[in-house]
Amino acid sequence: MSTWASFTKNQNPKFLAMAEQTINTNQQPKKKNYKKAILIGLGVAATAVGGFFGWKWLKGKDNVTHTENDADDAGETKSQTSSSSSSQSSGSGSSGSSWMNTSTPTTPVRKDEFPLKKGSKGERVKAVQDALLYKYGKTILPKYGADGDFGSELEAGLTKAGYPKQIDESLYNIILKSGSLNAKSTATNLKKAIDSKSYQGILDTVKTIRNLTDYKAVNEEYKKFTDWFLPPVQVVTAAIAPFLSSDQRDKMRLEFIRIGLKFDGKVWTLSGLPAQEHPLLITTAPTELIDPKNKVKVKVPAKMVVGYKLKEKNGLTLMRLLERNLKVIVKSSTVKIYEKH
């Protein structure tokens, strides 16, 4: 039995009631004080903890702020470094360029759009210049020629030729057409110069042939002057004629090289005209070409390039006519290999 039970067993109930009230009265402040102490303690602890976590939060926020600022600074520094590296690489790649140049390279703007005018550049401008030079000669663009740059000289040249200073697409086509080669007229002039054995006439005519396209057109027209029973002669073969001197032939060869033909030392070739694997033959005396299949004989003069040698036997030479799939026979004593062409 507990002490309080043994004490209260034989006591007066009234006395016990008073004793319990006294005990309760004495104990209540202690309980309240205990609770108050606990609350105060919790408050201090909360303040301390709150202060700690608040400090940590502020510290973290400050760190975040610094981190963000540092990241921005790092990004800016990285951008500057990258830009600097790029400009340094660019500077090292080309002499005279500044290492401070950090501009981004841009795609070049085309300058040959219509209308063509002062400041335009490109192939279309050059084509106009070429056409003017072809039609009017070097005096139309005396200083810069066909440089592809639309400047004051081209403006003056257009005015001199009767054209406006700006060129739209329609005028562009007109100028180019007016400056194109007249193949039939060129072939006729060449034929007259060759027939009259005029070296200067041949040279001047060949100089008007600008490129392989012109050459092919003139070559087709020139072949029409040849009789049907004779082998058609190419322009290059006709122009580098046997009656020319060695120096004259060399100058003529240079003109055909300028045009774009190729010469391997024996045969001239170009796109559309196949290279020949057989040597050319030229007549050394008046002779006859015999077509055994059609039983036809054709007389040809001396110093005429007649065709390609195929084989030789018993004093006769089998040959194929120029640019025709026709085989004929000729006396071997009247022809020789023609290498100076």
mmCIF file with all atom_site columns, N, CA, C and O in Angstrom, residues 35-63:
data_model
loop_
_atom_site.group_PDB
_atom_site.id
_atom_site.type_symbol
_atom_site.label_atom_id
_atom_site.label_alt_id
_atom_site.label_comp_id
_atom_site.label_asym_id
_atom_site.label_entity_id
_atom_site.label_seq_id
_atom_site.pdbx_PDB_ins_code
_atom_site.Cartn_x
_atom_site.Cartn_y
_atom_site.Cartn_z
_atom_site.occupancy
_atom_site.B_iso_or_equiv
_atom_site.pdbx_formal_charge
_atom_site.auth_seq_id
_atom_site.auth_comp_id
_atom_site.auth_asym_id
_atom_site.auth_atom_id
_atom_site.pdbx_PDB_model_num
ATOM 1   N N  . LYS A 1 35 ? 5.163  24.152 -17.808 1.00 0.00 ? 35 LYS A N  1
ATOM 2   C CA . LYS A 1 35 ? 4.690  24.361 -19.177 1.00 0.00 ? 35 LYS A CA 1
ATOM 3   C C  . LYS A 1 35 ? 5.292  25.636 -19.771 1.00 0.00 ? 35 LYS A C  1
ATOM 4   O O  . LYS A 1 35 ? 5.684  25.698 -20.931 1.00 0.00 ? 35 LYS A O  1
ATOM 5   N N  . LYS A 1 36 ? 5.336  26.706 -18.892 1.00 0.00 ? 36 LYS A N  1
ATOM 6   C CA . LYS A 1 36 ? 5.873  27.971 -19.349 1.00 0.00 ? 36 LYS A CA 1
ATOM 7   C C  . LYS A 1 36 ? 7.341  27.837 -19.722 1.00 0.00 ? 36 LYS A C  1
ATOM 8   O O  . LYS A 1 36 ? 7.805  28.366 -20.730 1.00 0.00 ? 36 LYS A O  1
ATOM 9   N N  . ALA A 1 37 ? 8.048  27.072 -18.866 1.00 0.00 ? 37 ALA A N  1
ATOM 10  C CA . ALA A 1 37 ? 9.463  26.860 -19.147 1.00 0.00 ? 37 ALA A CA 1
ATOM 11  C C  . ALA A 1 37 ? 9.654  26.096 -20.440 1.00 0.00 ? 37 ALA A C  1
ATOM 12  O O  . ALA A 1 37 ? 10.545 26.389 -21.248 1.00 0.00 ? 37 ALA A O  1
ATOM 13  N N  . ILE A 1 38 ? 8.776  25.107 -20.588 1.00 0.00 ? 38 ILE A N  1
ATOM 14  C CA . ILE A 1 38 ? 8.857  24.335 -21.836 1.00 0.00 ? 38 ILE A CA 1
ATOM 15  C C  . ILE A 1 38 ? 8.596  25.228 -23.043 1.00 0.00 ? 38 ILE A C  1
ATOM 16  O O  . ILE A 1 38 ? 9.300  25.193 -24.038 1.00 0.00 ? 38 ILE A O  1
ATOM 17  N N  . LEU A 1 39 ? 7.534  26.074 -22.907 1.00 0.00 ? 39 LEU A N  1
ATOM 18  C CA . LEU A 1 39 ? 7.194  26.963 -24.022 1.00 0.00 ? 39 LEU A CA 1
ATOM 19  C C  . LEU A 1 39 ? 8.310  27.961 -24.307 1.00 0.00 ? 39 LEU A C  1
ATOM 20  O O  . LEU A 1 39 ? 8.657  28.242 -25.448 1.00 0.00 ? 39 LEU A O  1
ATOM 21  N N  . ILE A 1 40 ? 8.870  28.523 -23.205 1.00 0.00 ? 40 ILE A N  1
ATOM 22  C CA . ILE A 1 40 ? 9.969  29.473 -23.373 1.00 0.00 ? 40 ILE A CA 1
ATOM 23  C C  . ILE A 1 40 ? 11.164 28.786 -24.041 1.00 0.00 ? 40 ILE A C  1
ATOM 24  O O  . ILE A 1 40 ? 11.809 29.299 -24.956 1.00 0.00 ? 40 ILE A O  1
ATOM 25  N N  . GLY A 1 41 ? 11.424 27.570 -23.542 1.00 0.00 ? 41 GLY A N  1
ATOM 26  C CA . GLY A 1 41 ? 12.530 26.812 -24.113 1.00 0.00 ? 41 GLY A CA 1
ATOM 27  C C  . GLY A 1 41 ? 12.324 26.521 -25.588 1.00 0.00 ? 41 GLY A C  1
ATOM 28  O O  . GLY A 1 41 ? 13.225 26.650 -26.401 1.00 0.00 ? 41 GLY A O  1
ATOM 29  N N  . LEU A 1 42 ? 11.075 26.125 -25.870 1.00 0.00 ? 42 LEU A N  1
ATOM 30  C CA . LEU A 1 42 ? 10.763 25.861 -27.290 1.00 0.00 ? 42 LEU A CA 1
ATOM 31  C C  . LEU A 1 42 ? 10.888 27.130 -28.122 1.00 0.00 ? 42 LEU A C  1
ATOM 32  O O  . LEU A 1 42 ? 11.352 27.111 -29.256 1.00 0.00 ? 42 LEU A O  1
ATOM 33  N N  . GLY A 1 43 ? 10.447 28.261 -27.496 1.00 0.00 ? 43 GLY A N  1
ATOM 34  C CA . GLY A 1 43 ? 10.543 29.533 -28.226 1.00 0.00 ? 43 GLY A CA 1
ATOM 35  C C  . GLY A 1 43 ? 11.971 29.907 -28.506 1.00 0.00 ? 43 GLY A C  1
ATOM 36  O O  . GLY A 1 43 ? 12.321 30.334 -29.597 1.00 0.00 ? 43 GLY A O  1
ATOM 37  N N  . VAL A 1 44 ? 12.826 29.753 -27.478 1.00 0.00 ? 44 VAL A N  1
ATOM 38  C CA . VAL A 1 44 ? 14.238 30.053 -27.681 1.00 0.00 ? 44 VAL A CA 1
ATOM 39  C C  . VAL A 1 44 ? 14.849 29.132 -28.725 1.00 0.00 ? 44 VAL A C  1
ATOM 40  O O  . VAL A 1 44 ? 15.589 29.548 -29.604 1.00 0.00 ? 44 VAL A O  1
ATOM 41  N N  . ALA A 1 45 ? 14.458 27.838 -28.544 1.00 0.00 ? 45 ALA A N  1
ATOM 42  C CA . ALA A 1 45 ? 14.973 26.874 -29.516 1.00 0.00 ? 45 ALA A CA 1
ATOM 43  C C  . ALA A 1 45 ? 14.503 27.205 -30.922 1.00 0.00 ? 45 ALA A C  1
ATOM 44  O O  . ALA A 1 45 ? 15.256 27.148 -31.905 1.00 0.00 ? 45 ALA A O  1
ATOM 45  N N  . ALA A 1 46 ? 13.192 27.584 -31.004 1.00 0.00 ? 46 ALA A N  1
ATOM 46  C CA . ALA A 1 46 ? 12.634 27.924 -32.321 1.00 0.00 ? 46 ALA A CA 1
ATOM 47  C C  . ALA A 1 46 ? 13.342 29.138 -32.895 1.00 0.00 ? 46 ALA A C  1
ATOM 48  O O  . ALA A 1 46 ? 13.661 29.192 -34.073 1.00 0.00 ? 46 ALA A O  1
ATOM 49  N N  . THR A 1 47 ? 13.560 30.099 -31.982 1.00 0.00 ? 47 THR A N  1
ATOM 50  C CA . THR A 1 47 ? 14.265 31.300 -32.450 1.00 0.00 ? 47 THR A CA 1
ATOM 51  C C  . THR A 1 47 ? 15.662 30.964 -32.943 1.00 0.00 ? 47 THR A C  1
ATOM 52  O O  . THR A 1 47 ? 16.114 31.418 -33.982 1.00 0.00 ? 47 THR A O  1
ATOM 53  N N  . ALA A 1 48 ? 16.333 30.133 -32.128 1.00 0.00 ? 48 ALA A N  1
ATOM 54  C CA . ALA A 1 48 ? 17.687 29.739 -32.490 1.00 0.00 ? 48 ALA A CA 1
ATOM 55  C C  . ALA A 1 48 ? 17.708 28.945 -33.782 1.00 0.00 ? 48 ALA A C  1
ATOM 56  O O  . ALA A 1 48 ? 18.487 29.203 -34.690 1.00 0.00 ? 48 ALA A O  1
ATOM 57  N N  . VAL A 1 49 ? 16.783 27.926 -33.798 1.00 0.00 ? 49 VAL A N  1
ATOM 58  C CA . VAL A 1 49 ? 16.707 27.102 -35.014 1.00 0.00 ? 49 VAL A CA 1
ATOM 59  C C  . VAL A 1 49 ? 16.277 27.934 -36.211 1.00 0.00 ? 49 VAL A C  1
ATOM 60  O O  . VAL A 1 49 ? 16.837 27.855 -37.306 1.00 0.00 ? 49 VAL A O  1
ATOM 61  N N  . GLY A 1 50 ? 15.229 28.769 -35.935 1.00 0.00 ? 50 GLY A N  1
ATOM 62  C CA . GLY A 1 50 ? 14.753 29.638 -37.023 1.00 0.00 ? 50 GLY A CA 1
ATOM 63  C C  . GLY A 1 50 ? 15.834 30.576 -37.488 1.00 0.00 ? 50 GLY A C  1
ATOM 64  O O  . GLY A 1 50 ? 16.008 30.825 -38.668 1.00 0.00 ? 50 GLY A O  1
ATOM 65  N N  . GLY A 1 51 ? 16.552 31.113 -36.492 1.00 0.00 ? 51 GLY A N  1
ATOM 66  C CA . GLY A 1 51 ? 17.651 31.993 -36.871 1.00 0.00 ? 51 GLY A CA 1
ATOM 67  C C  . GLY A 1 51 ? 18.717 31.276 -37.680 1.00 0.00 ? 51 GLY A C  1
ATOM 68  O O  . GLY A 1 51 ? 19.236 31.797 -38.655 1.00 0.00 ? 51 GLY A O  1
ATOM 69  N N  . PHE A 1 52 ? 19.004 30.029 -37.250 1.00 0.00 ? 52 PHE A N  1
ATOM 70  C CA . PHE A 1 52 ? 20.010 29.248 -37.974 1.00 0.00 ? 52 PHE A CA 1
ATOM 71  C C  . PHE A 1 52 ? 19.576 28.959 -39.406 1.00 0.00 ? 52 PHE A C  1
ATOM 72  O O  . PHE A 1 52 ? 20.291 29.202 -40.367 1.00 0.00 ? 52 PHE A O  1
ATOM 73  N N  . PHE A 1 53 ? 18.314 28.421 -39.503 1.00 0.00 ? 53 PHE A N  1
ATOM 74  C CA . PHE A 1 53 ? 17.819 28.094 -40.844 1.00 0.00 ? 53 PHE A CA 1
ATOM 75  C C  . PHE A 1 53 ? 17.583 29.347 -41.681 1.00 0.00 ? 53 PHE A C  1
ATOM 76  O O  . PHE A 1 53 ? 17.761 29.350 -42.884 1.00 0.00 ? 53 PHE A O  1
ATOM 77  N N  . GLY A 1 54 ? 17.155 30.450 -40.961 1.00 0.00 ? 54 GLY A N  1
ATOM 78  C CA . GLY A 1 54 ? 16.996 31.708 -41.684 1.00 0.00 ? 54 GLY A CA 1
ATOM 79  C C  . GLY A 1 54 ? 18.320 32.197 -42.235 1.00 0.00 ? 54 GLY A C  1
ATOM 80  O O  . GLY A 1 54 ? 18.430 32.644 -43.370 1.00 0.00 ? 54 GLY A O  1
ATOM 81  N N  . TRP A 1 55 ? 19.365 32.062 -41.401 1.00 0.00 ? 55 TRP A N  1
ATOM 82  C CA . TRP A 1 55 ? 20.705 32.446 -41.855 1.00 0.00 ? 55 TRP A CA 1
ATOM 83  C C  . TRP A 1 55 ? 21.165 31.563 -43.002 1.00 0.00 ? 55 TRP A C  1
ATOM 84  O O  . TRP A 1 55 ? 21.719 32.034 -43.984 1.00 0.00 ? 55 TRP A O  1
ATOM 85  N N  . LYS A 1 56 ? 20.866 30.260 -42.873 1.00 0.00 ? 56 LYS A N  1
ATOM 86  C CA . LYS A 1 56 ? 21.228 29.332 -43.948 1.00 0.00 ? 56 LYS A CA 1
ATOM 87  C C  . LYS A 1 56 ? 20.472 29.678 -45.234 1.00 0.00 ? 56 LYS A C  1
ATOM 88  O O  . LYS A 1 56 ? 21.013 29.623 -46.330 1.00 0.00 ? 56 LYS A O  1
ATOM 89  N N  . TRP A 1 57 ? 19.167 30.018 -45.065 1.00 0.00 ? 57 TRP A N  1
ATOM 90  C CA . TRP A 1 57 ? 18.351 30.361 -46.240 1.00 0.00 ? 57 TRP A CA 1
ATOM 91  C C  . TRP A 1 57 ? 18.881 31.613 -46.923 1.00 0.00 ? 57 TRP A C  1
ATOM 92  O O  . TRP A 1 57 ? 19.021 31.680 -48.140 1.00 0.00 ? 57 TRP A O  1
ATOM 93  N N  . LEU A 1 58 ? 19.167 32.656 -46.056 1.00 0.00 ? 58 LEU A N  1
ATOM 94  C CA . LEU A 1 58 ? 19.739 33.880 -46.613 1.00 0.00 ? 58 LEU A CA 1
ATOM 95  C C  . LEU A 1 58 ? 21.078 33.616 -47.269 1.00 0.00 ? 58 LEU A C  1
ATOM 96  O O  . LEU A 1 58 ? 21.407 34.145 -48.319 1.00 0.00 ? 58 LEU A O  1
ATOM 97  N N  . LYS A 1 59 ? 21.889 32.779 -46.585 1.00 0.00 ? 59 LYS A N  1
ATOM 98  C CA . LYS A 1 59 ? 23.193 32.428 -47.138 1.00 0.00 ? 59 LYS A CA 1
ATOM 99  C C  . LYS A 1 59 ? 23.042 31.717 -48.470 1.00 0.00 ? 59 LYS A C  1
ATOM 100 O O  . LYS A 1 59 ? 23.738 31.991 -49.443 1.00 0.00 ? 59 LYS A O  1
ATOM 101 N N  . GLY A 1 60 ? 22.053 30.769 -48.484 1.00 0.00 ? 60 GLY A N  1
ATOM 102 C CA . GLY A 1 60 ? 21.807 30.033 -49.730 1.00 0.00 ? 60 GLY A CA 1
ATOM 103 C C  . GLY A 1 60 ? 21.347 30.937 -50.846 1.00 0.00 ? 60 GLY A C  1
ATOM 104 O O  . GLY A 1 60 ? 21.758 30.826 -51.977 1.00 0.00 ? 60 GLY A O  1
ATOM 105 N N  . LYS A 1 61 ? 20.435 31.879 -50.461 1.00 0.00 ? 61 LYS A N  1
ATOM 106 C CA . LYS A 1 61 ? 19.946 32.822 -51.464 1.00 0.00 ? 61 LYS A CA 1
ATOM 107 C C  . LYS A 1 61 ? 21.065 33.690 -51.989 1.00 0.00 ? 61 LYS A C  1
ATOM 108 O O  . LYS A 1 61 ? 21.179 33.955 -53.175 1.00 0.00 ? 61 LYS A O  1
ATOM 109 N N  . ASP A 1 62 ? 21.913 34.102 -51.044 1.00 0.00 ? 62 ASP A N  1
ATOM 110 C CA . ASP A 1 62 ? 23.067 34.904 -51.456 1.00 0.00 ? 62 ASP A CA 1
ATOM 111 C C  . ASP A 1 62 ? 23.976 34.123 -52.367 1.00 0.00 ? 62 ASP A C  1
ATOM 112 O O  . ASP A 1 62 ? 24.479 34.629 -53.367 1.00 0.00 ? 62 ASP A O  1
ATOM 113 N N  . ASN A 1 63 ? 24.156 32.817 -52.017 1.00 0.00 ? 63 ASN A N  1
ATOM 114 C CA . ASN A 1 63 ? 24.985 31.954 -52.863 1.00 0.00 ? 63 ASN A CA 1
ATOM 115 C C  . ASN A 1 63 ? 24.366 31.783 -54.231 1.00 0.00 ? 63 ASN A C  1
ATOM 116 O O  . ASN A 1 63 ? 25.047 31.776 -55.239 1.00 0.00 ? 63 ASN A O  1
#
